[in-house]
XYZ file of C-alpha atoms in Angstrom:
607
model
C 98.907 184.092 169.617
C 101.964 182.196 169.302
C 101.581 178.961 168.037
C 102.793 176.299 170.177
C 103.562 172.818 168.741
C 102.520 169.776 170.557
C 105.271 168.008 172.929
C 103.823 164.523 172.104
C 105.919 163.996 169.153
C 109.283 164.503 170.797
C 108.410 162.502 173.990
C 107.312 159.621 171.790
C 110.920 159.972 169.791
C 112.784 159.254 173.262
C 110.173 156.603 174.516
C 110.633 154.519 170.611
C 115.037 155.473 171.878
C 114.484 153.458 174.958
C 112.712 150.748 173.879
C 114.945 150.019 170.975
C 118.235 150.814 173.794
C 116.307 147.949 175.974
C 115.693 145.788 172.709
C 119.591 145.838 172.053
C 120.703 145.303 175.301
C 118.518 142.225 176.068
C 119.955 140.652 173.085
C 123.584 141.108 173.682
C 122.736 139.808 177.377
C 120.735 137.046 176.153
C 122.233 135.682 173.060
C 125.232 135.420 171.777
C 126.092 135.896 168.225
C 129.312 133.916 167.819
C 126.678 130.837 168.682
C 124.188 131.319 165.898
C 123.533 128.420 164.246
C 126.779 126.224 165.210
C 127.221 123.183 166.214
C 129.133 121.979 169.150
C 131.374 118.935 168.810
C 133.859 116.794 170.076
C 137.560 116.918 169.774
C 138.128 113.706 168.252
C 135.588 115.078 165.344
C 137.541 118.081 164.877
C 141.029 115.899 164.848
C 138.796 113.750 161.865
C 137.751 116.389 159.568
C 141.458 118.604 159.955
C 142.889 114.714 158.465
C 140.221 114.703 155.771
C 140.641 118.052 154.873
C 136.973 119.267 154.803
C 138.127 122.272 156.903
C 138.132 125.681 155.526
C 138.707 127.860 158.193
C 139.933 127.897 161.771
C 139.655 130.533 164.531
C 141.216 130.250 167.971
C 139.881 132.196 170.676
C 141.387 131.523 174.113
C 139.697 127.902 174.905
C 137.588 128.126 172.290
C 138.236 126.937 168.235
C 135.620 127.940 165.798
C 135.571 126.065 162.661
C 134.185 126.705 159.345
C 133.910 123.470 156.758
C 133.819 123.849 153.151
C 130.211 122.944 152.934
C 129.637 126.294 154.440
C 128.752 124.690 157.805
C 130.195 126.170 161.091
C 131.114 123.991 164.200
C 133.121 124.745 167.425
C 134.815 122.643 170.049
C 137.094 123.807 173.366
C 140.674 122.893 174.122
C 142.585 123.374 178.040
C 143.783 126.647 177.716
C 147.864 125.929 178.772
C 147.807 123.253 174.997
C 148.058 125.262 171.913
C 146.422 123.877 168.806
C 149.370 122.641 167.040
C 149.944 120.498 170.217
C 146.773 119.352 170.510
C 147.045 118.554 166.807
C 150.583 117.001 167.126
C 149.376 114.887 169.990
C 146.414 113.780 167.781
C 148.375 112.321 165.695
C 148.014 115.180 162.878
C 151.045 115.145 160.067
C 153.126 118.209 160.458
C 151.999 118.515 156.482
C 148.529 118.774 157.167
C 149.079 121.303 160.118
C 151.337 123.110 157.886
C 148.278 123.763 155.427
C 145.565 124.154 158.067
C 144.248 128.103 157.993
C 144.376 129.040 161.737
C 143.417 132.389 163.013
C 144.426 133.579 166.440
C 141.645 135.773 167.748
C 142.705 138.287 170.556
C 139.698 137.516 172.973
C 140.775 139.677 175.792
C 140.167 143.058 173.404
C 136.480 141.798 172.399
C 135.581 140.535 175.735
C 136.578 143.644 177.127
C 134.261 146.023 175.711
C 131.357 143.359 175.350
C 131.348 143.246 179.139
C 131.766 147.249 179.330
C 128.195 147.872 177.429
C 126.531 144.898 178.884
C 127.797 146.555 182.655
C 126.898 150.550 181.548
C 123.765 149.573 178.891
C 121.543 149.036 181.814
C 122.834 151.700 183.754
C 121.930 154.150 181.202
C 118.303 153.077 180.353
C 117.628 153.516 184.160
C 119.239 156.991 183.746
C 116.476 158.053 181.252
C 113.697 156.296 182.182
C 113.650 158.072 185.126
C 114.627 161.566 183.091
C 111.348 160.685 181.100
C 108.798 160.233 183.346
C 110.089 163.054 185.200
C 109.599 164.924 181.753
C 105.938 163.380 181.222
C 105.154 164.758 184.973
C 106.499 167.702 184.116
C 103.954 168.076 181.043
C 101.413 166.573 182.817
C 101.453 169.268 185.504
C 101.613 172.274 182.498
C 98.452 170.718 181.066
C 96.563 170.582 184.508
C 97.981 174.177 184.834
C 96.471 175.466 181.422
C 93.065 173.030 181.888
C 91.696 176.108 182.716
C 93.134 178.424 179.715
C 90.849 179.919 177.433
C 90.403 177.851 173.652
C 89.277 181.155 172.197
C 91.506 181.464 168.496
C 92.525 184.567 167.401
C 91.340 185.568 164.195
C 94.142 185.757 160.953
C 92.956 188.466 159.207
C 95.533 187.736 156.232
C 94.766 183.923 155.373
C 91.069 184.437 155.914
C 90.102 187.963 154.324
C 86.418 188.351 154.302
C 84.426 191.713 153.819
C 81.007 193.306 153.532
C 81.335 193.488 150.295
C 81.449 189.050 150.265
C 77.777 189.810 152.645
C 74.786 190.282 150.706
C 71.147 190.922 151.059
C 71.809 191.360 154.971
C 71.710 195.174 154.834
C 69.841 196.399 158.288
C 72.456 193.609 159.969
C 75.625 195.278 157.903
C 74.500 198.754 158.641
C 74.670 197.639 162.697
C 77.738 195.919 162.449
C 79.601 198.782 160.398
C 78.857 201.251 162.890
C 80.321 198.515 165.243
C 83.589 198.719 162.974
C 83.398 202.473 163.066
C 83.228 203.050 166.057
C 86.275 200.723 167.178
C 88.718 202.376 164.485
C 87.507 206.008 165.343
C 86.175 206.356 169.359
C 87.309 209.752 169.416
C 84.410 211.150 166.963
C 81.563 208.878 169.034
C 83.049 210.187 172.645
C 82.969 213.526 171.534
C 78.555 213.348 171.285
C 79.108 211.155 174.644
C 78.382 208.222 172.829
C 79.441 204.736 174.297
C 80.667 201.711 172.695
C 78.093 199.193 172.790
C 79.107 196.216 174.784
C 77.327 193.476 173.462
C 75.908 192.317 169.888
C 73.645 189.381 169.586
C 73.370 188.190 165.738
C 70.053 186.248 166.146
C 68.898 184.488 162.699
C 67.500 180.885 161.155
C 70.642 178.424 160.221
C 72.260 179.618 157.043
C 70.898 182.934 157.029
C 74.606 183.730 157.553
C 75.338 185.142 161.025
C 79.327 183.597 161.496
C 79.564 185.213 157.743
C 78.857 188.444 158.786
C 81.130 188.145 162.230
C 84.098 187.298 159.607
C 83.452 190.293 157.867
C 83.614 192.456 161.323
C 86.988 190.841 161.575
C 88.610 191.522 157.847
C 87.110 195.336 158.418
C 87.675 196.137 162.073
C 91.818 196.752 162.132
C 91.448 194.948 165.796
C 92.148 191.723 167.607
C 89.519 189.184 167.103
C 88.878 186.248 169.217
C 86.786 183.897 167.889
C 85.274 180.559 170.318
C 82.176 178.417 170.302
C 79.700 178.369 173.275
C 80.520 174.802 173.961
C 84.016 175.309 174.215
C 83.495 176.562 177.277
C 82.091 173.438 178.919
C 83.651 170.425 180.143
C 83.197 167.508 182.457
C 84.964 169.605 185.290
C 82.805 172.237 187.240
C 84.582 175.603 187.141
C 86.404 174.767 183.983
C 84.224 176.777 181.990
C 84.230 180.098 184.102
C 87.517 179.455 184.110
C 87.782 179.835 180.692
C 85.655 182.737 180.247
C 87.619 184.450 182.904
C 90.912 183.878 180.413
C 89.168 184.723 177.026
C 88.657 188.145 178.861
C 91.457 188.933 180.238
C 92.725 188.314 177.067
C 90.390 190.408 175.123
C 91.502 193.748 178.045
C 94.787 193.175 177.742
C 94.492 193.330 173.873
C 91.819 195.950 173.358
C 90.491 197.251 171.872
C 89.343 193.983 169.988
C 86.196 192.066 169.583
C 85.340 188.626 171.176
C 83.107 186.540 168.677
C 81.246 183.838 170.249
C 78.985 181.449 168.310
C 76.166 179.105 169.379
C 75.983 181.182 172.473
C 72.550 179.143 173.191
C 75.101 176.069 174.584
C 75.798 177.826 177.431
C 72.872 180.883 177.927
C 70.172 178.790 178.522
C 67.868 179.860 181.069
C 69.366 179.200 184.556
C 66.963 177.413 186.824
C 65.474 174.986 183.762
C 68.214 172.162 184.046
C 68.211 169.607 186.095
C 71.162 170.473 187.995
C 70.421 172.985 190.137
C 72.839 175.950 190.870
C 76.014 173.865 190.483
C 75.300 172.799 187.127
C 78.744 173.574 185.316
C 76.806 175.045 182.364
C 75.215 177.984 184.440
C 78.618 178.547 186.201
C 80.078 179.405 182.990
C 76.975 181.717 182.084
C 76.764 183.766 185.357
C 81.200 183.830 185.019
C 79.947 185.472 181.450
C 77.158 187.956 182.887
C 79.701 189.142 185.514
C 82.329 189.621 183.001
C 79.835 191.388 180.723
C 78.667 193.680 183.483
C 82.103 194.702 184.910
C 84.424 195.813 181.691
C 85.935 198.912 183.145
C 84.720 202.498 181.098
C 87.143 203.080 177.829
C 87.434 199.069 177.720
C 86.805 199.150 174.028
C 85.978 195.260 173.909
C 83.197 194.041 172.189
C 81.207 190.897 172.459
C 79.598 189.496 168.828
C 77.211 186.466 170.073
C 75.094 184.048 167.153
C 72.344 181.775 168.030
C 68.976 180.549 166.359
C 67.443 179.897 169.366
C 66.894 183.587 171.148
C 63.228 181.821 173.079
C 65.644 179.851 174.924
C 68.218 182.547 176.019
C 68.326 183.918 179.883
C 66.653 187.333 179.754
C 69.622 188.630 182.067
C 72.234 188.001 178.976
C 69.977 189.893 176.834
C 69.451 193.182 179.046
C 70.960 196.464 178.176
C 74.097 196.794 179.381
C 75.681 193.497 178.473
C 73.786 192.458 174.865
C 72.790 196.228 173.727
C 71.885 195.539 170.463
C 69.600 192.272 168.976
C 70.979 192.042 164.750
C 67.952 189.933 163.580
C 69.488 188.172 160.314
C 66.506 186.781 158.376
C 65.536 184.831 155.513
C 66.722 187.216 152.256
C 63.568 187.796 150.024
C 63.710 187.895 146.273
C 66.228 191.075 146.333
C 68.605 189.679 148.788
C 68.485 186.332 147.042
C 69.986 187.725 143.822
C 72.083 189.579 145.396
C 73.613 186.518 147.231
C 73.634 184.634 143.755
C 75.515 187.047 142.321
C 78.186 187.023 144.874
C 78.635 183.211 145.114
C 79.021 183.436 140.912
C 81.926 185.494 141.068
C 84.236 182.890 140.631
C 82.345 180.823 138.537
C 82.365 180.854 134.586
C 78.782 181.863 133.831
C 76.561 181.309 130.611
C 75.363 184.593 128.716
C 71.621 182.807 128.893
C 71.801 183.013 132.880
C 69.130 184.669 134.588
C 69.841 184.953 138.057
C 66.465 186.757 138.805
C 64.729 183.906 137.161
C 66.802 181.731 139.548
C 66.091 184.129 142.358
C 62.219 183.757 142.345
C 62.447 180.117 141.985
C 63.923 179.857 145.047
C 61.620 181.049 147.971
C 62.713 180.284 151.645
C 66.197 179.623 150.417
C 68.661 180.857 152.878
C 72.029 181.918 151.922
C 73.735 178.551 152.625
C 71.482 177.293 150.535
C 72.074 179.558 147.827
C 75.522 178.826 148.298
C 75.077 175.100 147.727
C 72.703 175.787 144.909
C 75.732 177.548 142.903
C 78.232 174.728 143.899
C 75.502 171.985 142.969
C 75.175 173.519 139.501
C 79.061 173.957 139.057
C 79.773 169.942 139.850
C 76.989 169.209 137.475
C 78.222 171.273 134.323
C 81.563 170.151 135.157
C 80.564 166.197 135.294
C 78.590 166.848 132.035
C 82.352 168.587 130.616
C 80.559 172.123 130.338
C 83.253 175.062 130.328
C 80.440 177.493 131.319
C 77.359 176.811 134.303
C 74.112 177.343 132.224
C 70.468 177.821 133.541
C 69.595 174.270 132.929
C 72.337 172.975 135.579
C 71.226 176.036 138.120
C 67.350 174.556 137.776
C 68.396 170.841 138.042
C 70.239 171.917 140.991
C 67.346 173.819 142.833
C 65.181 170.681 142.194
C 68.411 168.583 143.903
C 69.004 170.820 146.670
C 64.965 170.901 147.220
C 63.991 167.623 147.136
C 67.428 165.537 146.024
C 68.668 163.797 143.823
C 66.738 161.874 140.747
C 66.719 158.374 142.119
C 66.983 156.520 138.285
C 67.795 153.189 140.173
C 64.211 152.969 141.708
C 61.685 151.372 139.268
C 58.161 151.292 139.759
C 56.352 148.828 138.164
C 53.173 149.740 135.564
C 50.935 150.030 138.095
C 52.562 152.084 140.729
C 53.797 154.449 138.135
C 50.038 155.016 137.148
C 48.883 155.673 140.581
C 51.776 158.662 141.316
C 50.792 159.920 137.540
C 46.890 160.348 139.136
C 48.477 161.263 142.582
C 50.488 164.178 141.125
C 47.900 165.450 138.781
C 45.456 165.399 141.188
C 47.513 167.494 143.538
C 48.342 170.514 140.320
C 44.979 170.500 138.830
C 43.008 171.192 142.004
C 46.069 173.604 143.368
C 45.932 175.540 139.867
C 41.948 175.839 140.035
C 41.812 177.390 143.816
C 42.679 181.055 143.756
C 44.904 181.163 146.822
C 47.072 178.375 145.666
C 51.069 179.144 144.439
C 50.859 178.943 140.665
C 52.443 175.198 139.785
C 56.216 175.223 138.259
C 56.196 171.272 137.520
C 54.687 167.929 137.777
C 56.905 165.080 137.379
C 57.077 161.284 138.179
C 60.963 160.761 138.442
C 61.437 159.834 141.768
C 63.689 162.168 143.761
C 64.754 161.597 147.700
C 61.620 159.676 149.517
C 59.509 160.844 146.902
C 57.542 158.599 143.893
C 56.770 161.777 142.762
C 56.032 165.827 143.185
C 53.783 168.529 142.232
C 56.159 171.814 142.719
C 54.600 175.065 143.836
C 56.580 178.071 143.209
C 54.831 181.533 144.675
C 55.207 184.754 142.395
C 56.395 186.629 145.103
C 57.579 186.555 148.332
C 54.487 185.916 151.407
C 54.984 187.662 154.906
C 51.398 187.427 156.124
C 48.868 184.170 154.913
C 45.074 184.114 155.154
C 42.512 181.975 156.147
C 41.759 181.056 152.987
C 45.007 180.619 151.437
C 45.404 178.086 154.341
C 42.031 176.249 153.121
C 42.984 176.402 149.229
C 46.134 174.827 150.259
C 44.366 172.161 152.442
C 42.779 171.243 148.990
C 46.585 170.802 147.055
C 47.369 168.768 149.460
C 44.535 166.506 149.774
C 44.103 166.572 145.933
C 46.642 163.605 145.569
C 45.057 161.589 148.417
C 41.435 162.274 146.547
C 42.599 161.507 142.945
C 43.704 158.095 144.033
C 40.378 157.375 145.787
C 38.255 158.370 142.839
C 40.153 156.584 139.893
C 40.929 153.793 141.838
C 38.557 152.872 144.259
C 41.192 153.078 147.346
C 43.947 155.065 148.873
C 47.734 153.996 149.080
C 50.255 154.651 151.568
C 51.992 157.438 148.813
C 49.332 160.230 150.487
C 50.824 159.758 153.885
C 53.115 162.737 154.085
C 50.450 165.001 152.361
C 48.561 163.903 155.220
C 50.462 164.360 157.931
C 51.096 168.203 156.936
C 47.298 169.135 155.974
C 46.751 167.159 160.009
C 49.346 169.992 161.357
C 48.029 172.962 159.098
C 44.832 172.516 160.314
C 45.305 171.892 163.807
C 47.763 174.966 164.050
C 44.853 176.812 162.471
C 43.171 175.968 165.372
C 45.772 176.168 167.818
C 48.138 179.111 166.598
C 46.370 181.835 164.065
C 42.502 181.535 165.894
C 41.019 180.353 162.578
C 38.186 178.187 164.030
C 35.529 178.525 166.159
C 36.963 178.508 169.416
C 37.956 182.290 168.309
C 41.330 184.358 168.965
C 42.894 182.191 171.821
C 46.441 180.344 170.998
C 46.379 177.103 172.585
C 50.017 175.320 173.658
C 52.319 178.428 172.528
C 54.186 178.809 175.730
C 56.133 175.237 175.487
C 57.050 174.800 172.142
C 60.415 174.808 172.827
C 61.821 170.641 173.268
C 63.644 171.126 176.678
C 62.924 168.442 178.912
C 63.951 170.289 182.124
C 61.820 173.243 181.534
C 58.800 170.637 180.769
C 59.239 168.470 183.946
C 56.566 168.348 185.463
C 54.588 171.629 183.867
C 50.522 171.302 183.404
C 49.321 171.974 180.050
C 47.618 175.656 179.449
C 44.586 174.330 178.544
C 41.749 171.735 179.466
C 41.140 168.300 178.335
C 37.918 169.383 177.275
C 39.656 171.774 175.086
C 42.028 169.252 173.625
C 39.153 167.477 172.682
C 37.405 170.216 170.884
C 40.863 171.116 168.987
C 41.003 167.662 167.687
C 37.325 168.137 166.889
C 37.727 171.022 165.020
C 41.302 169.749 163.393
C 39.002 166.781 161.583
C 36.222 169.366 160.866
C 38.306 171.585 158.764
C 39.892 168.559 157.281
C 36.623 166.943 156.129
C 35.113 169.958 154.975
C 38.206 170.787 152.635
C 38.515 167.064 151.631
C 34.695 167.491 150.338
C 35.413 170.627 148.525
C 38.582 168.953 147.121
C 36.340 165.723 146.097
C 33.903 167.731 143.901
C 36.730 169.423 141.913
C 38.140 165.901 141.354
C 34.914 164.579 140.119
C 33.971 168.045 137.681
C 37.245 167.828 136.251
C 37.771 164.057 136.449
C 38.723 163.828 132.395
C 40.775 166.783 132.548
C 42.879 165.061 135.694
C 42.592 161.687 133.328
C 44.216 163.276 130.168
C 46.880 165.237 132.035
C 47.941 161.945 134.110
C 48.040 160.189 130.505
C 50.092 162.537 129.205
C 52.645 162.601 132.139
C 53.193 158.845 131.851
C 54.336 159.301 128.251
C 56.630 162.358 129.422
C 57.303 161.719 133.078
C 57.727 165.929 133.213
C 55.182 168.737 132.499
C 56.835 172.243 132.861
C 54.141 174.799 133.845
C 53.578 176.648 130.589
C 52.526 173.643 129.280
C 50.543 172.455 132.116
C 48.489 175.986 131.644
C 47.680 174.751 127.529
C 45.513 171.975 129.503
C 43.297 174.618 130.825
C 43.303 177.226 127.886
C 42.077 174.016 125.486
C-alpha cells in the first residue's frame, strides 16, 4: 500500500504564514517605527539646542524634522510645510555660521509614504484571500477523512523489513505442520485442485498468551510469497455503528482484489463474541461488524484463494457460527511447549546471544515448567541484561537461573529488611512448607528454600516437578494441600500463633480444595461438576442467569471445602510435630545462609 503522509503538517505551515502575515500587518497599521522612543518638542527647543550645538543629526521629512542629539537621544518637532528649515532657522534668529555647520538631511517622504500605504491597503486584502483558500482546504480534508472513516486499517505485511520463518518457530510442530500446508497450498493450487482439494477458508490459531500464535502468523507471511494483511479485532470497532462492517467490507475487497493473499486478524475475541450476550441488542455496533465478517466469510467466490488466519485465547467465548466449517475450517490449538519444545525455544532465542561452554539449556529447560514461549523469551533477555550489568562477555548458567527465579517470582527486594524476629518466623514458615512437601510422596521434589525477599514475598519454598504433568490425582492434590499448609502449621507450632505471611498459601489450598469439590468430583458428593457453565466473567451473559445448583448444595460444597482442609491440616500437623527438630535445625541453618539449594536440603534427610 502506498504510504500516504499526513496533510497536517503542511496545513499547519500556512496557518503559522497567516498568523505571522496578520502579526506584521497589525504592527505597521498600529505603530509606527519612526516614533519609537522619541520625544516630541517644541520649536523654540529645537531653535535652543541647534545654538548650543548639542545636535548631531537632522532629518527633514515634509513637515516633519527628526533630530538626533549627541547624547544619543532622538527628538522631533513639525514646521508649516511652505517655510524651509533654513528660514525657519534664519527667522529664529540662528547665525548663518551655525546653519552653515548644522547636518541636515532632506528625506524624500513621498517615495516612503508611497509604498507604506500600498502594503498597509493590499496586506489585508491578501490575508482575506487565504484565509478563505484555507478553510476551504481544511473542508476539503475534512470531507476526504469522513469519506475514508469507513476505509479498512488493515496493514499490509513488509515481508523484507520484517523476515520471520518457521525455522525462528519452535516447539509448535502440529501448529507448523497446519500452517505449512496453508503456505503450500497458496504457492502451488494446481497440485491440491488436481485431488479436488479446496483451499481452506478459515484458520483459527487458538492458544494461552505467549504460547506464540501472532509468531507463527509472521512466519505464514515471510514463507507464503503472497499479500498479507495484517489488523486487530478491535480495529474494527468504533463509536459509529456501521463503521466496523464498513471496514470489514474494505479489508476484503482488498484481500479479492489482491489474491491470492492471506488476511491475519488477531484478538478476533473483540469482535466474535457471542451475539445475543451484550447488552445491546441487535444494533450493537460490535455484532454488526461480526455478522459483516460471517457474510464475508461465507460468500468468497470459488478459486478466491484468500485466506483468513484468526488468534484468540478465549475460544469459550467465540460465536459457534464463526467457528463452523465453511468459514473457520481448521482450529490450530497452540499450547504450552513441554520440556522438548522448551529447549527447543531456548535454543532459538540464544542464537544471537554469546553463550558460556558450561550452559545447559536442558537443565534450564526442566526448570522451567509452565513457561510459555514469551516467557522463555524474557528469560534469555533477563539473563543477557544481567551478565551484561555484571560486565560478563559471555551469559553463563548462573545469570539464566537468577533470571528464572526473577521472571518467576521477581526481583530480590535487598531494600526490604525484616527485623530479627520476622526473619525467624519466614525461616520456620519456609521450612515448614519443604520439609513436609519433601516427606509426602506426591509432592514436586523441592529446588530451593530461601528467605531473600523477592516481589510480595518474605520468602519461598520452590517446587520444581521432574517432568512435565498432564493428568493430577487425588492424592497429589491432598499431598499438595499439606505443602501448602506446612508454612501456616510450622508457625503455629513453634510459635504459639499464626501471622498474616500464610495468607496466600491459604487462599490457594481454599480454591484447590473447593475445585476438588466443584470441578474433578473428588468428594463425596461424587462425579457432578458444580458452576462449570459460567466461568467465563461476562456480565451480559450473567444478567440475570440462576445458578446450576441449589443452596443446599452450596452449603454442602463449602462443607466439604473445610472438611478436606481440616483433615489435611491434621495430617500436615503430625508431620510438623514428628519432625519438629529436623524443621528446627533446617530453619537454623537457613538464617545463617538465607539459601538452601536442594542437594543440600536432601543431606538433612540422609543424616
Amino acid at each position: 500500500m502506498p504510504n500516504i503522509s499526513s496533510p497536517n503538517k503542511p496545513r499547519n505551515t500556512i496557518l503559522y504564514l497567516i498568523v505571522a502575515a496578520l502579526l506584521i500587518s497589525a504592527g505597521l497599521m498600529i505603530f509606527d517605527t519612526r516614533t519609537t522612543n522619541e520625544k516630541e518638542i517644541t520649536l523654540n527647543t529645537f531653535v535652543d539646542e541647534a545654538k548650543s550645538g548639542l545636535i548631531s543629526k537632522i532629518t527633514v521629512s515634509d513637515n516633519r524634522i527628526n533630530l538626533e542629539l549627541v547624547d544619543g537621544a532622538k527628538q522631533f518637532t513639525n514646521k508649516e510645510k511652505e517655510t524651509s528649515l533654513y528660514e525657519l532657522l534664519g527667522q529664529a534668529g540662528v547665525s548663518n555660521d551655525i546653519i552653515s555647520n548644522l547636518p541636515i538631511y532632506i528625506e524624500d517622504s513621498a517615495s516612503s509614504g508611497f509604498w507604506t500605504n500600498i502594503l498597509i491597503s493590499i496586506i489585508p486584502f491578501i490575508l482575506i484571500v487565504a484565509f478563505f483558500g484555507f478553510m476551504m482546504r481544511s473542508a476539503q480534508s475534512s470531507n476526504n477523512q469522513a469519506m475514508s472513516f469507513g476505509k479498512s486499517k488493515a496493514k499490509l505485511f513488509d515481508k523484507e523489513k520484517q523476515k520471520t520463518t518457521f525455522e525462528d518457530v519452535a516447539g509448535a510442530d502440529e501448529a507448523k505442520e497446519e500452517l505449512v500446508e496453508i503456505v503450500d497450498f497458496l504457492k502451488h493450487p494446481q497440485k491440491y485442485r488436481a485431488m479436488g482439494a479446496k483451499i481452506p477458508k478459515g484458520v483459527m490459531l487458538i492458544g494461552s498468551p505467549g504460547t506464540g500464535k501472532t509468531l507463527l502468523a509472521r512466519a505464514v507471511a515471510g514463507e507464503a510469497d503472497v499479500p498479507f494483511f495484517n489488523i486487530s479485532g478491535s480495529e474494527f470497532v468504533e463509536m459509529f455503528v456501521g463503521v466496523g462492517a464498513s471496514r470489514v467490507r474494505d479489508l476484503f475487497t482488498k484481500a479479492k482484489r489482491n489474491a491470492p493473499c492471506i488476511i491475519f486478524i488477531d484478538e478476533i475475541d473483540a469482535v466474535g463474541r457471542h451475539r445475543g450476550a451484550g447488552m445491546g441488542g441487535g444494533h450493537d455496533e460490535r455484532e454488526q461488524t461480526l455478522n459483516q465478517i460471517l457474510t464475508e466469510m461465507d460468500g468468497f467466490e470459488t478459486g478466491t484463494n484468500v485466506i483468513v488466519i484468526a488468534a484468540t485465547n478465549r475460544p469459550d467465548i467465540l460465536d459457534p457460527a464463526l467457528l463452523r466449517p465453511g468459514r473457520f475450517d481448521r482450529r490450530v490449538v497452540v499450547d504450552v511447549p513441554d520440556i522438548k519444545a522448551r529447549e527447543q525455544i531456548l535454543e532459538v532465542h540464544s542464537r544471537n546471544k554469546p553463550m558460556a561452554k558450561g550452559v545447559d539449556l536442558v537443565k534450564i529447560a526442566k526448570s522451567t515448567p509452565g513457561f510459555t514461549g514469551a516467557d522463555l523469551e524474557n528469560l534469555m533477555n533477563e539473563a543477557a541484561i544481567l551478565a551484561t550489568k555484571l560486565g560478563k562477555k559471555t551469559v553463563s548458567m548462573p545469570d539464566l537461573e537468577q533470571s528464572i527465579e526473577k521472571v518467576l517470582m521477581g526481583p530480590e527486594r535487598k531494600s526490604r529488611v525484616l527485623n530479627k524476629k520476622e526473619k525467624e518466623i519466614t525461616a520456620y514458615h519456609e521450612t515448614g512448607h519443604a520439609v513436609v512437601g519433601h516427606l509426602l510422596p506426591n509432592c514436586d521434589p523441592v529446588h530451593k528454600i530461601s528467605i531473600v525477599s523477592r516481589g510480595m514475598a518474605l520468602g519461598v519454598t520452590w517446587f520444581l516437578p521432574e517432568e512435565d504433568q498432564h493428568l493430577v490425582t487425588k492424592s497429589k492434590f491432598e499431598d499438595e494441600l499439606c505443602s501448602l499448609l506446612g508454612g501456616y502449621t510450622a508457625e503455629e507450632v513453634f510459635f504459639g500463633e499464626m501471622t498474616t505471611g500464610a495468607s496466600n498459601d491459604l487462599q490457594k489450598a481454599t480454591k484447590l480444595a473447593r475445585n476438588m469439590v466443584t470441578k474433578y468430583g473428588m468428594s463425596e458428593l461424587g462425579p457432578m461438576i458444580f458452576g462449570g457453565e459460567n466461568d467465563e466473567i461476562f456480565i451480559g451473559k450473567d444478567y440475570g442467569h440462576i445458578k446450576n445448583y441449589s443452596e443446599e448444595s452450596a452449603a454442602k460444597i463449602d462443607e466439604l471445602t473445610k472438611k478436606i482442609i481440616d483433615k489435611e491440616y491434621k495430617r500436615t500437623k503430625d508431620i510438623v510435630l514428628k519432625n519438629k527438630d529436623l524443621i528446627e535445625r533446617i530453619a537454623k541453618d537457613l538464617l545463617e545462609v538465607e539459601t538452601i539449594p536442594s542437594d543440600k536440603f536432601k543431606k538433612y534427610f540422609k543424616e
